[in-house]
Amino acid sequence: MQVVVKSTADAAAEYVHALLEKQLTTFPDSVLGLPTGGTPVSVYARLIKGLQPSWKRATTFNLDEYIGLGPEHPASYATYMRKHLFDHVDCPAEQRHIPNGLAADIEAEADRYENAIRRSGGIDFLLLGLGTNAHIGFNEPGSDFRSRTRRVQLTPSTLDANARYFRPGERLPSQAITMGIGTMLEARKIVVMATGQSKADAVGRMFQDPPTIDVPGSALQLARDVLVVLDAASASHL
Ligand code: GLP
């Protein structure tokens, strides 16, 4: 894994933005894997400002979605993606993919998603955030490194960390559909972005040797091309 440490979160976002912009301008028909969460917001904000690269030929696959939330729910990742990216770029709706958290048969939906990734030719550029427990997508500690897109149970620490996206007192979904770690490891390029002191421990453990299923992010040591982009605070345990 290669590591780039920038002094601030803003500088890290600028760096990741430049990588994505270059990917889209050099390879306009890229297949991208895209995360949600607070970390990439400032990357998406940069991508939709000013002279944007065209997304007309790009295909996107989001990492995950809550089970039980429809695309109109304010805390769904479908809403997040429209708000922060898709409402502002020219990526055709049929080329954007997010797991359907309302599917009647979640296992069939997970298989459909996995097959859609395969049919697209696989992910060229996968952008990942990192949970405070080192989860990637919603692959919580204990996830098999060969796992594919599937239903997962969210841990109490993840529910705590994500409660801020829900109304006070609202019950959070306890399950999600997530791209698997095995699916992620097949991406041709992976960029992991983490910022802030709250991620320092997870970042340190990601580099733990040897990789362990207790630290999902450590699986990335097994991928062929991984770049980790940090700010000084999140790199403080390295
Ligand atoms: C969520 C998402 C992850 C994301 C993580 C970190 O749980 N499923 O894909 O990386 O949160 O989020 P944040 O960037 O808000 O810290």
PDB file of C-alpha atoms and ligand atoms in Angstrom:
ATOM      1  CA  MET A   1       0.000   0.000   0.000  1.00  0.00           C
ATOM      2  CA  GLN A   2       1.285   3.439  -0.864  1.00  0.00           C
ATOM      3  CA  VAL A   3       0.550   6.291   1.514  1.00  0.00           C
ATOM      4  CA  VAL A   4       0.221  10.023   0.919  1.00  0.00           C
ATOM      5  CA  VAL A   5      -0.115  12.269   3.978  1.00  0.00           C
ATOM      6  CA  LYS A   6      -1.390  15.807   3.448  1.00  0.00           C
ATOM      7  CA  SER A   7      -1.307  18.414   6.188  1.00  0.00           C
ATOM      8  CA  THR A   8      -5.079  19.053   6.277  1.00  0.00           C
ATOM      9  CA  ALA A   9      -8.317  17.268   5.413  1.00  0.00           C
ATOM     10  CA  ASP A  10      -8.897  19.863   2.715  1.00  0.00           C
ATOM     11  CA  ALA A  11      -5.565  19.135   1.078  1.00  0.00           C
ATOM     12  CA  ALA A  12      -6.328  15.390   1.218  1.00  0.00           C
ATOM     13  CA  ALA A  13      -9.688  16.035  -0.490  1.00  0.00           C
ATOM     14  CA  GLU A  14      -7.982  18.124  -3.151  1.00  0.00           C
ATOM     15  CA  TYR A  15      -5.529  15.289  -3.800  1.00  0.00           C
ATOM     16  CA  VAL A  16      -8.272  12.657  -4.130  1.00  0.00           C
ATOM     17  CA  HIS A  17     -10.326  15.005  -6.305  1.00  0.00           C
ATOM     18  CA  ALA A  18      -7.392  15.380  -8.692  1.00  0.00           C
ATOM     19  CA  LEU A  19      -7.031  11.585  -8.938  1.00  0.00           C
ATOM     20  CA  LEU A  20     -10.721  11.091  -9.746  1.00  0.00           C
ATOM     21  CA  GLU A  21     -10.741  13.948 -12.227  1.00  0.00           C
ATOM     22  CA  LYS A  22      -7.711  12.486 -13.987  1.00  0.00           C
ATOM     23  CA  GLN A  23      -9.341   9.037 -14.065  1.00  0.00           C
ATOM     24  CA  LEU A  24     -12.489  10.442 -15.689  1.00  0.00           C
ATOM     25  CA  THR A  25     -10.694  12.620 -18.214  1.00  0.00           C
ATOM     26  CA  THR A  26      -8.147   9.959 -19.201  1.00  0.00           C
ATOM     27  CA  PHE A  27     -10.633   7.060 -19.194  1.00  0.00           C
ATOM     28  CA  PRO A  28     -14.131   8.547 -19.685  1.00  0.00           C
ATOM     29  CA  ASP A  29     -15.755   5.106 -19.737  1.00  0.00           C
ATOM     30  CA  SER A  30     -14.374   4.187 -16.297  1.00  0.00           C
ATOM     31  CA  VAL A  31     -16.256   1.967 -13.888  1.00  0.00           C
ATOM     32  CA  LEU A  32     -16.067   3.696 -10.508  1.00  0.00           C
ATOM     33  CA  GLY A  33     -16.827   2.385  -7.027  1.00  0.00           C
ATOM     34  CA  LEU A  34     -18.086   5.207  -4.825  1.00  0.00           C
ATOM     35  CA  PRO A  35     -18.430   5.637  -1.056  1.00  0.00           C
ATOM     36  CA  THR A  36     -20.716   7.714   1.131  1.00  0.00           C
ATOM     37  CA  GLY A  37     -20.064   9.136   4.599  1.00  0.00           C
ATOM     38  CA  GLY A  38     -18.665  12.453   5.726  1.00  0.00           C
ATOM     39  CA  THR A  39     -15.149  11.934   4.353  1.00  0.00           C
ATOM     40  CA  PRO A  40     -15.855  12.088   0.588  1.00  0.00           C
ATOM     41  CA  VAL A  41     -18.309  15.035   0.782  1.00  0.00           C
ATOM     42  CA  SER A  42     -15.534  17.536   0.129  1.00  0.00           C
ATOM     43  CA  VAL A  43     -14.236  15.437  -2.786  1.00  0.00           C
ATOM     44  CA  TYR A  44     -17.687  15.396  -4.430  1.00  0.00           C
ATOM     45  CA  ALA A  45     -18.099  19.135  -3.748  1.00  0.00           C
ATOM     46  CA  ARG A  46     -14.924  19.783  -5.723  1.00  0.00           C
ATOM     47  CA  LEU A  47     -15.990  17.470  -8.556  1.00  0.00           C
ATOM     48  CA  ILE A  48     -19.265  19.318  -9.160  1.00  0.00           C
ATOM     49  CA  LYS A  49     -17.717  22.785  -9.108  1.00  0.00           C
ATOM     50  CA  GLY A  50     -16.504  24.708 -12.151  1.00  0.00           C
ATOM     51  CA  LEU A  51     -15.394  22.874 -15.249  1.00  0.00           C
ATOM     52  CA  GLN A  52     -16.320  19.273 -14.472  1.00  0.00           C
ATOM     53  CA  PRO A  53     -15.138  16.148 -16.211  1.00  0.00           C
ATOM     54  CA  SER A  54     -17.945  14.443 -18.145  1.00  0.00           C
ATOM     55  CA  TRP A  55     -19.624  11.466 -16.477  1.00  0.00           C
ATOM     56  CA  LYS A  56     -21.645  10.604 -19.635  1.00  0.00           C
ATOM     57  CA  ARG A  57     -19.746   7.394 -20.329  1.00  0.00           C
ATOM     58  CA  ALA A  58     -18.886   6.524 -16.722  1.00  0.00           C
ATOM     59  CA  THR A  59     -20.524   3.700 -14.784  1.00  0.00           C
ATOM     60  CA  THR A  60     -20.777   3.886 -10.999  1.00  0.00           C
ATOM     61  CA  PHE A  61     -21.362   1.332  -8.257  1.00  0.00           C
ATOM     62  CA  ASN A  62     -21.947   2.520  -4.733  1.00  0.00           C
ATOM     63  CA  LEU A  63     -20.514   0.467  -1.913  1.00  0.00           C
ATOM     64  CA  ASP A  64     -23.620  -0.033   0.145  1.00  0.00           C
ATOM     65  CA  GLU A  65     -27.172   0.840   1.204  1.00  0.00           C
ATOM     66  CA  TYR A  66     -29.248   0.396   4.366  1.00  0.00           C
ATOM     67  CA  ILE A  67     -31.816  -2.388   4.237  1.00  0.00           C
ATOM     68  CA  GLY A  68     -35.284  -0.941   4.716  1.00  0.00           C
ATOM     69  CA  LEU A  69     -34.553   2.550   3.402  1.00  0.00           C
ATOM     70  CA  GLY A  70     -35.972   3.559   0.026  1.00  0.00           C
ATOM     71  CA  PRO A  71     -34.217   5.939  -2.370  1.00  0.00           C
ATOM     72  CA  GLU A  72     -36.328   8.859  -1.124  1.00  0.00           C
ATOM     73  CA  HIS A  73     -35.496   8.385   2.564  1.00  0.00           C
ATOM     74  CA  PRO A  74     -33.345  11.348   3.651  1.00  0.00           C
ATOM     75  CA  ALA A  75     -30.715   9.081   5.268  1.00  0.00           C
ATOM     76  CA  SER A  76     -30.493   6.598   2.377  1.00  0.00           C
ATOM     77  CA  TYR A  77     -27.281   6.499   0.426  1.00  0.00           C
ATOM     78  CA  ALA A  78     -29.326   6.973  -2.758  1.00  0.00           C
ATOM     79  CA  THR A  79     -30.413  10.388  -1.410  1.00  0.00           C
ATOM     80  CA  TYR A  80     -26.842  11.182  -0.328  1.00  0.00           C
ATOM     81  CA  MET A  81     -25.496  10.429  -3.811  1.00  0.00           C
ATOM     82  CA  ARG A  82     -28.130  12.537  -5.593  1.00  0.00           C
ATOM     83  CA  LYS A  83     -27.505  15.433  -3.225  1.00  0.00           C
ATOM     84  CA  HIS A  84     -23.712  15.387  -3.297  1.00  0.00           C
ATOM     85  CA  LEU A  85     -23.026  14.178  -6.846  1.00  0.00           C
ATOM     86  CA  PHE A  86     -25.612  12.782  -9.238  1.00  0.00           C
ATOM     87  CA  ASP A  87     -27.945  15.798  -9.328  1.00  0.00           C
ATOM     88  CA  HIS A  88     -24.977  17.864 -10.492  1.00  0.00           C
ATOM     89  CA  VAL A  89     -23.222  15.715 -13.104  1.00  0.00           C
ATOM     90  CA  ASP A  90     -24.231  14.240 -16.456  1.00  0.00           C
ATOM     91  CA  CYS A  91     -24.000  10.560 -15.522  1.00  0.00           C
ATOM     92  CA  PRO A  92     -27.073   8.812 -17.043  1.00  0.00           C
ATOM     93  CA  ALA A  93     -29.349   7.241 -14.397  1.00  0.00           C
ATOM     94  CA  GLU A  94     -29.092   3.789 -15.981  1.00  0.00           C
ATOM     95  CA  GLN A  95     -25.305   3.823 -15.519  1.00  0.00           C
ATOM     96  CA  ARG A  96     -25.517   4.570 -11.763  1.00  0.00           C
ATOM     97  CA  HIS A  97     -25.917   1.659  -9.399  1.00  0.00           C
ATOM     98  CA  ILE A  98     -26.811   1.566  -5.705  1.00  0.00           C
ATOM     99  CA  PRO A  99     -28.090  -1.591  -3.985  1.00  0.00           C
ATOM    100  CA  ASN A 100     -31.868  -1.534  -3.491  1.00  0.00           C
ATOM    101  CA  GLY A 101     -32.459  -1.518   0.263  1.00  0.00           C
ATOM    102  CA  LEU A 102     -36.166  -2.191  -0.298  1.00  0.00           C
ATOM    103  CA  ALA A 103     -35.733  -5.319  -2.420  1.00  0.00           C
ATOM    104  CA  ALA A 104     -38.194  -8.064  -1.400  1.00  0.00           C
ATOM    105  CA  ASP A 105     -35.440 -10.639  -1.772  1.00  0.00           C
ATOM    106  CA  ILE A 106     -32.185  -9.147  -0.424  1.00  0.00           C
ATOM    107  CA  GLU A 107     -30.081 -12.179  -1.334  1.00  0.00           C
ATOM    108  CA  ALA A 108     -31.276 -11.979  -4.959  1.00  0.00           C
ATOM    109  CA  GLU A 109     -30.585  -8.234  -4.973  1.00  0.00           C
ATOM    110  CA  ALA A 110     -27.036  -8.818  -3.705  1.00  0.00           C
ATOM    111  CA  ASP A 111     -26.440 -11.405  -6.449  1.00  0.00           C
ATOM    112  CA  ARG A 112     -27.905  -9.071  -9.060  1.00  0.00           C
ATOM    113  CA  TYR A 113     -25.540  -6.311  -7.888  1.00  0.00           C
ATOM    114  CA  GLU A 114     -22.519  -8.573  -7.932  1.00  0.00           C
ATOM    115  CA  ASN A 115     -23.423  -9.729 -11.468  1.00  0.00           C
ATOM    116  CA  ALA A 116     -23.894  -6.133 -12.639  1.00  0.00           C
ATOM    117  CA  ILE A 117     -20.362  -5.316 -11.429  1.00  0.00           C
ATOM    118  CA  ARG A 118     -19.030  -8.358 -13.258  1.00  0.00           C
ATOM    119  CA  ARG A 119     -20.950  -7.537 -16.463  1.00  0.00           C
ATOM    120  CA  SER A 120     -19.559  -3.985 -16.425  1.00  0.00           C
ATOM    121  CA  GLY A 121     -16.077  -5.486 -16.697  1.00  0.00           C
ATOM    122  CA  GLY A 122     -15.163  -4.860 -13.044  1.00  0.00           C
ATOM    123  CA  ILE A 123     -14.275  -1.732 -11.107  1.00  0.00           C
ATOM    124  CA  ASP A 124     -11.437   0.384 -12.507  1.00  0.00           C
ATOM    125  CA  PHE A 125     -11.210   2.897  -9.660  1.00  0.00           C
ATOM    126  CA  LEU A 126     -12.622   2.221  -6.214  1.00  0.00           C
ATOM    127  CA  LEU A 127     -12.760   5.053  -3.702  1.00  0.00           C
ATOM    128  CA  LEU A 128     -13.163   3.961  -0.084  1.00  0.00           C
ATOM    129  CA  GLY A 129     -13.627   5.648   3.274  1.00  0.00           C
ATOM    130  CA  LEU A 130     -12.776   3.939   6.536  1.00  0.00           C
ATOM    131  CA  GLY A 131     -15.060   3.410   9.529  1.00  0.00           C
ATOM    132  CA  THR A 132     -13.738   4.168  13.013  1.00  0.00           C
ATOM    133  CA  ASN A 133     -13.691   0.358  13.506  1.00  0.00           C
ATOM    134  CA  ALA A 134     -11.783   0.056  10.187  1.00  0.00           C
ATOM    135  CA  HIS A 135     -14.818  -1.163   8.240  1.00  0.00           C
ATOM    136  CA  ILE A 136     -14.807  -0.682   4.469  1.00  0.00           C
ATOM    137  CA  GLY A 137     -18.195  -0.233   2.819  1.00  0.00           C
ATOM    138  CA  PHE A 138     -20.269  -1.938   5.504  1.00  0.00           C
ATOM    139  CA  ASN A 139     -17.894  -4.889   5.905  1.00  0.00           C
ATOM    140  CA  GLU A 140     -17.687  -4.983   9.667  1.00  0.00           C
ATOM    141  CA  PRO A 141     -14.921  -6.710  11.688  1.00  0.00           C
ATOM    142  CA  GLY A 142     -15.120 -10.474  11.129  1.00  0.00           C
ATOM    143  CA  SER A 143     -16.026 -10.145   7.427  1.00  0.00           C
ATOM    144  CA  ASP A 144     -14.395 -12.771   5.245  1.00  0.00           C
ATOM    145  CA  PHE A 145     -11.797 -11.345   2.885  1.00  0.00           C
ATOM    146  CA  ARG A 146     -13.385 -13.391   0.058  1.00  0.00           C
ATOM    147  CA  SER A 147     -16.892 -12.061   0.790  1.00  0.00           C
ATOM    148  CA  ARG A 148     -19.091 -10.871  -2.084  1.00  0.00           C
ATOM    149  CA  THR A 149     -21.992  -8.408  -2.103  1.00  0.00           C
ATOM    150  CA  ARG A 150     -24.370  -9.515   0.645  1.00  0.00           C
ATOM    151  CA  ARG A 151     -26.611  -8.717   3.616  1.00  0.00           C
ATOM    152  CA  VAL A 152     -24.709  -7.650   6.750  1.00  0.00           C
ATOM    153  CA  GLN A 153     -25.546  -6.835  10.350  1.00  0.00           C
ATOM    154  CA  LEU A 154     -24.283  -3.433  11.509  1.00  0.00           C
ATOM    155  CA  THR A 155     -22.311  -3.212  14.755  1.00  0.00           C
ATOM    156  CA  PRO A 156     -23.369  -0.931  17.635  1.00  0.00           C
ATOM    157  CA  SER A 157     -20.286   1.260  17.037  1.00  0.00           C
ATOM    158  CA  THR A 158     -21.253   1.801  13.386  1.00  0.00           C
ATOM    159  CA  LEU A 159     -24.846   2.571  14.351  1.00  0.00           C
ATOM    160  CA  ASP A 160     -23.525   5.118  16.876  1.00  0.00           C
ATOM    161  CA  ALA A 161     -21.198   6.705  14.337  1.00  0.00           C
ATOM    162  CA  ASN A 162     -23.971   7.004  11.723  1.00  0.00           C
ATOM    163  CA  ALA A 163     -26.804   8.122  14.038  1.00  0.00           C
ATOM    164  CA  ARG A 164     -26.020  11.721  13.095  1.00  0.00           C
ATOM    165  CA  TYR A 165     -27.580  11.193   9.657  1.00  0.00           C
ATOM    166  CA  PHE A 166     -30.963  10.233  11.169  1.00  0.00           C
ATOM    167  CA  ARG A 167     -33.596  12.321  12.952  1.00  0.00           C
ATOM    168  CA  PRO A 168     -33.260  12.393  16.753  1.00  0.00           C
ATOM    169  CA  GLY A 169     -35.070   9.353  18.159  1.00  0.00           C
ATOM    170  CA  GLU A 170     -35.439   7.714  14.722  1.00  0.00           C
ATOM    171  CA  ARG A 171     -34.680   3.985  14.686  1.00  0.00           C
ATOM    172  CA  LEU A 172     -31.645   3.171  12.549  1.00  0.00           C
ATOM    173  CA  PRO A 173     -31.709   0.207  10.162  1.00  0.00           C
ATOM    174  CA  SER A 174     -29.644  -2.583  11.719  1.00  0.00           C
ATOM    175  CA  GLN A 175     -28.717  -4.230   8.420  1.00  0.00           C
ATOM    176  CA  ALA A 176     -27.275  -3.206   5.091  1.00  0.00           C
ATOM    177  CA  ILE A 177     -26.301  -4.583   1.692  1.00  0.00           C
ATOM    178  CA  THR A 178     -22.609  -4.074   1.071  1.00  0.00           C
ATOM    179  CA  MET A 179     -20.154  -4.814  -1.689  1.00  0.00           C
ATOM    180  CA  GLY A 180     -17.967  -7.631  -0.331  1.00  0.00           C
ATOM    181  CA  ILE A 181     -14.289  -7.407   0.544  1.00  0.00           C
ATOM    182  CA  GLY A 182     -13.528  -9.998  -2.150  1.00  0.00           C
ATOM    183  CA  THR A 183     -15.419  -7.850  -4.666  1.00  0.00           C
ATOM    184  CA  MET A 184     -13.457  -4.778  -3.599  1.00  0.00           C
ATOM    185  CA  LEU A 185     -10.083  -6.528  -3.820  1.00  0.00           C
ATOM    186  CA  GLU A 186     -10.725  -7.186  -7.524  1.00  0.00           C
ATOM    187  CA  ALA A 187     -10.799  -3.444  -8.320  1.00  0.00           C
ATOM    188  CA  ARG A 188      -7.938  -2.421 -10.587  1.00  0.00           C
ATOM    189  CA  LYS A 189      -7.119   0.600  -8.443  1.00  0.00           C
ATOM    190  CA  ILE A 190      -8.193   1.412  -4.877  1.00  0.00           C
ATOM    191  CA  VAL A 191      -7.902   4.796  -3.195  1.00  0.00           C
ATOM    192  CA  VAL A 192      -8.684   4.914   0.525  1.00  0.00           C
ATOM    193  CA  MET A 193      -9.311   8.288   2.100  1.00  0.00           C
ATOM    194  CA  ALA A 194      -9.337   8.927   5.858  1.00  0.00           C
ATOM    195  CA  THR A 195      -9.191  12.198   7.729  1.00  0.00           C
ATOM    196  CA  GLY A 196      -9.382  13.353  11.343  1.00  0.00           C
ATOM    197  CA  GLN A 197      -8.103  12.127  14.688  1.00  0.00           C
ATOM    198  CA  SER A 198     -11.092   9.768  15.087  1.00  0.00           C
ATOM    199  CA  LYS A 199      -9.667   7.613  12.266  1.00  0.00           C
ATOM    200  CA  ALA A 200      -6.067   7.480  13.550  1.00  0.00           C
ATOM    201  CA  ASP A 201      -6.509   4.165  15.360  1.00  0.00           C
ATOM    202  CA  ALA A 202      -8.293   2.514  12.395  1.00  0.00           C
ATOM    203  CA  VAL A 203      -5.607   3.777  10.007  1.00  0.00           C
ATOM    204  CA  GLY A 204      -2.819   2.426  12.227  1.00  0.00           C
ATOM    205  CA  ARG A 205      -4.526  -0.972  12.450  1.00  0.00           C
ATOM    206  CA  MET A 206      -5.102  -1.105   8.688  1.00  0.00           C
ATOM    207  CA  PHE A 207      -1.351  -1.442   8.249  1.00  0.00           C
ATOM    208  CA  GLN A 208      -1.202  -4.157  10.905  1.00  0.00           C
ATOM    209  CA  ASP A 209       0.830  -7.105   9.760  1.00  0.00           C
ATOM    210  CA  PRO A 210      -0.416  -9.729   8.926  1.00  0.00           C
ATOM    211  CA  PRO A 211      -3.899  -8.697   7.734  1.00  0.00           C
ATOM    212  CA  THR A 212      -6.682  -9.905  10.014  1.00  0.00           C
ATOM    213  CA  ILE A 213     -10.456 -10.164   9.615  1.00  0.00           C
ATOM    214  CA  ASP A 214     -10.774  -8.187  12.877  1.00  0.00           C
ATOM    215  CA  VAL A 215      -9.602  -5.162  10.871  1.00  0.00           C
ATOM    216  CA  PRO A 216     -11.465  -5.148   7.531  1.00  0.00           C
ATOM    217  CA  GLY A 217      -9.264  -2.361   6.123  1.00  0.00           C
ATOM    218  CA  SER A 218      -6.172  -4.545   6.576  1.00  0.00           C
ATOM    219  CA  ALA A 219      -7.497  -6.711   3.693  1.00  0.00           C
ATOM    220  CA  LEU A 220      -6.378  -3.923   1.392  1.00  0.00           C
ATOM    221  CA  GLN A 221      -2.782  -5.035   1.946  1.00  0.00           C
ATOM    222  CA  LEU A 222      -3.743  -7.906  -0.390  1.00  0.00           C
ATOM    223  CA  ALA A 223      -4.960  -5.702  -3.255  1.00  0.00           C
ATOM    224  CA  ARG A 224      -2.788  -5.021  -6.275  1.00  0.00           C
ATOM    225  CA  ASP A 225      -2.853  -1.219  -6.390  1.00  0.00           C
ATOM    226  CA  VAL A 226      -3.817   0.696  -3.246  1.00  0.00           C
ATOM    227  CA  LEU A 227      -3.171   4.298  -2.374  1.00  0.00           C
ATOM    228  CA  VAL A 228      -4.087   5.572   1.100  1.00  0.00           C
ATOM    229  CA  VAL A 229      -4.634   9.344   1.294  1.00  0.00           C
ATOM    230  CA  LEU A 230      -4.560  10.785   4.814  1.00  0.00           C
ATOM    231  CA  ASP A 231      -4.378  14.070   6.643  1.00  0.00           C
ATOM    232  CA  ALA A 232      -1.859  14.574   9.441  1.00  0.00           C
ATOM    233  CA  ALA A 233      -4.424  13.808  12.168  1.00  0.00           C
ATOM    234  CA  SER A 234      -5.511  10.434  10.768  1.00  0.00           C
ATOM    235  CA  ALA A 235      -1.858   9.507  10.115  1.00  0.00           C
ATOM    236  CA  SER A 236      -0.800  10.220  13.700  1.00  0.00           C
ATOM    237  CA  HIS A 237      -0.603   6.501  14.700  1.00  0.00           C
ATOM    238  CA  LEU A 238       1.539   5.451  11.742  1.00  0.00           C
TER     239      LEU A 238
HETATM  240  C1  GLP B   1     -20.291   4.451   6.565  1.00  0.00           C
HETATM  241  C2  GLP B   1     -20.122   3.895   5.144  1.00  0.00           C
HETATM  242  C3  GLP B   1     -18.667   3.675   4.818  1.00  0.00           C
HETATM  243  C4  GLP B   1     -17.854   4.881   5.200  1.00  0.00           C
HETATM  244  C5  GLP B   1     -17.914   5.050   6.694  1.00  0.00           C
HETATM  245  C6  GLP B   1     -17.077   6.201   7.229  1.00  0.00           C
HETATM  246  O1  GLP B   1     -20.462   3.480   7.515  1.00  0.00           O
HETATM  247  N1  GLP B   1     -20.851   2.709   4.942  1.00  0.00           N
HETATM  248  O2  GLP B   1     -18.529   3.374   3.441  1.00  0.00           O
HETATM  249  O3  GLP B   1     -16.521   4.751   4.776  1.00  0.00           O
HETATM  250  O4  GLP B   1     -19.266   5.287   7.037  1.00  0.00           O
HETATM  251  O5  GLP B   1     -17.821   7.355   7.215  1.00  0.00           O
HETATM  252  P1  GLP B   1     -17.303   8.809   7.516  1.00  0.00           P
HETATM  253  O6  GLP B   1     -16.583   9.227   6.288  1.00  0.00           O
HETATM  254  O7  GLP B   1     -18.546   9.599   7.751  1.00  0.00           O
HETATM  255  O8  GLP B   1     -16.438   8.721   8.692  1.00  0.00           O
END
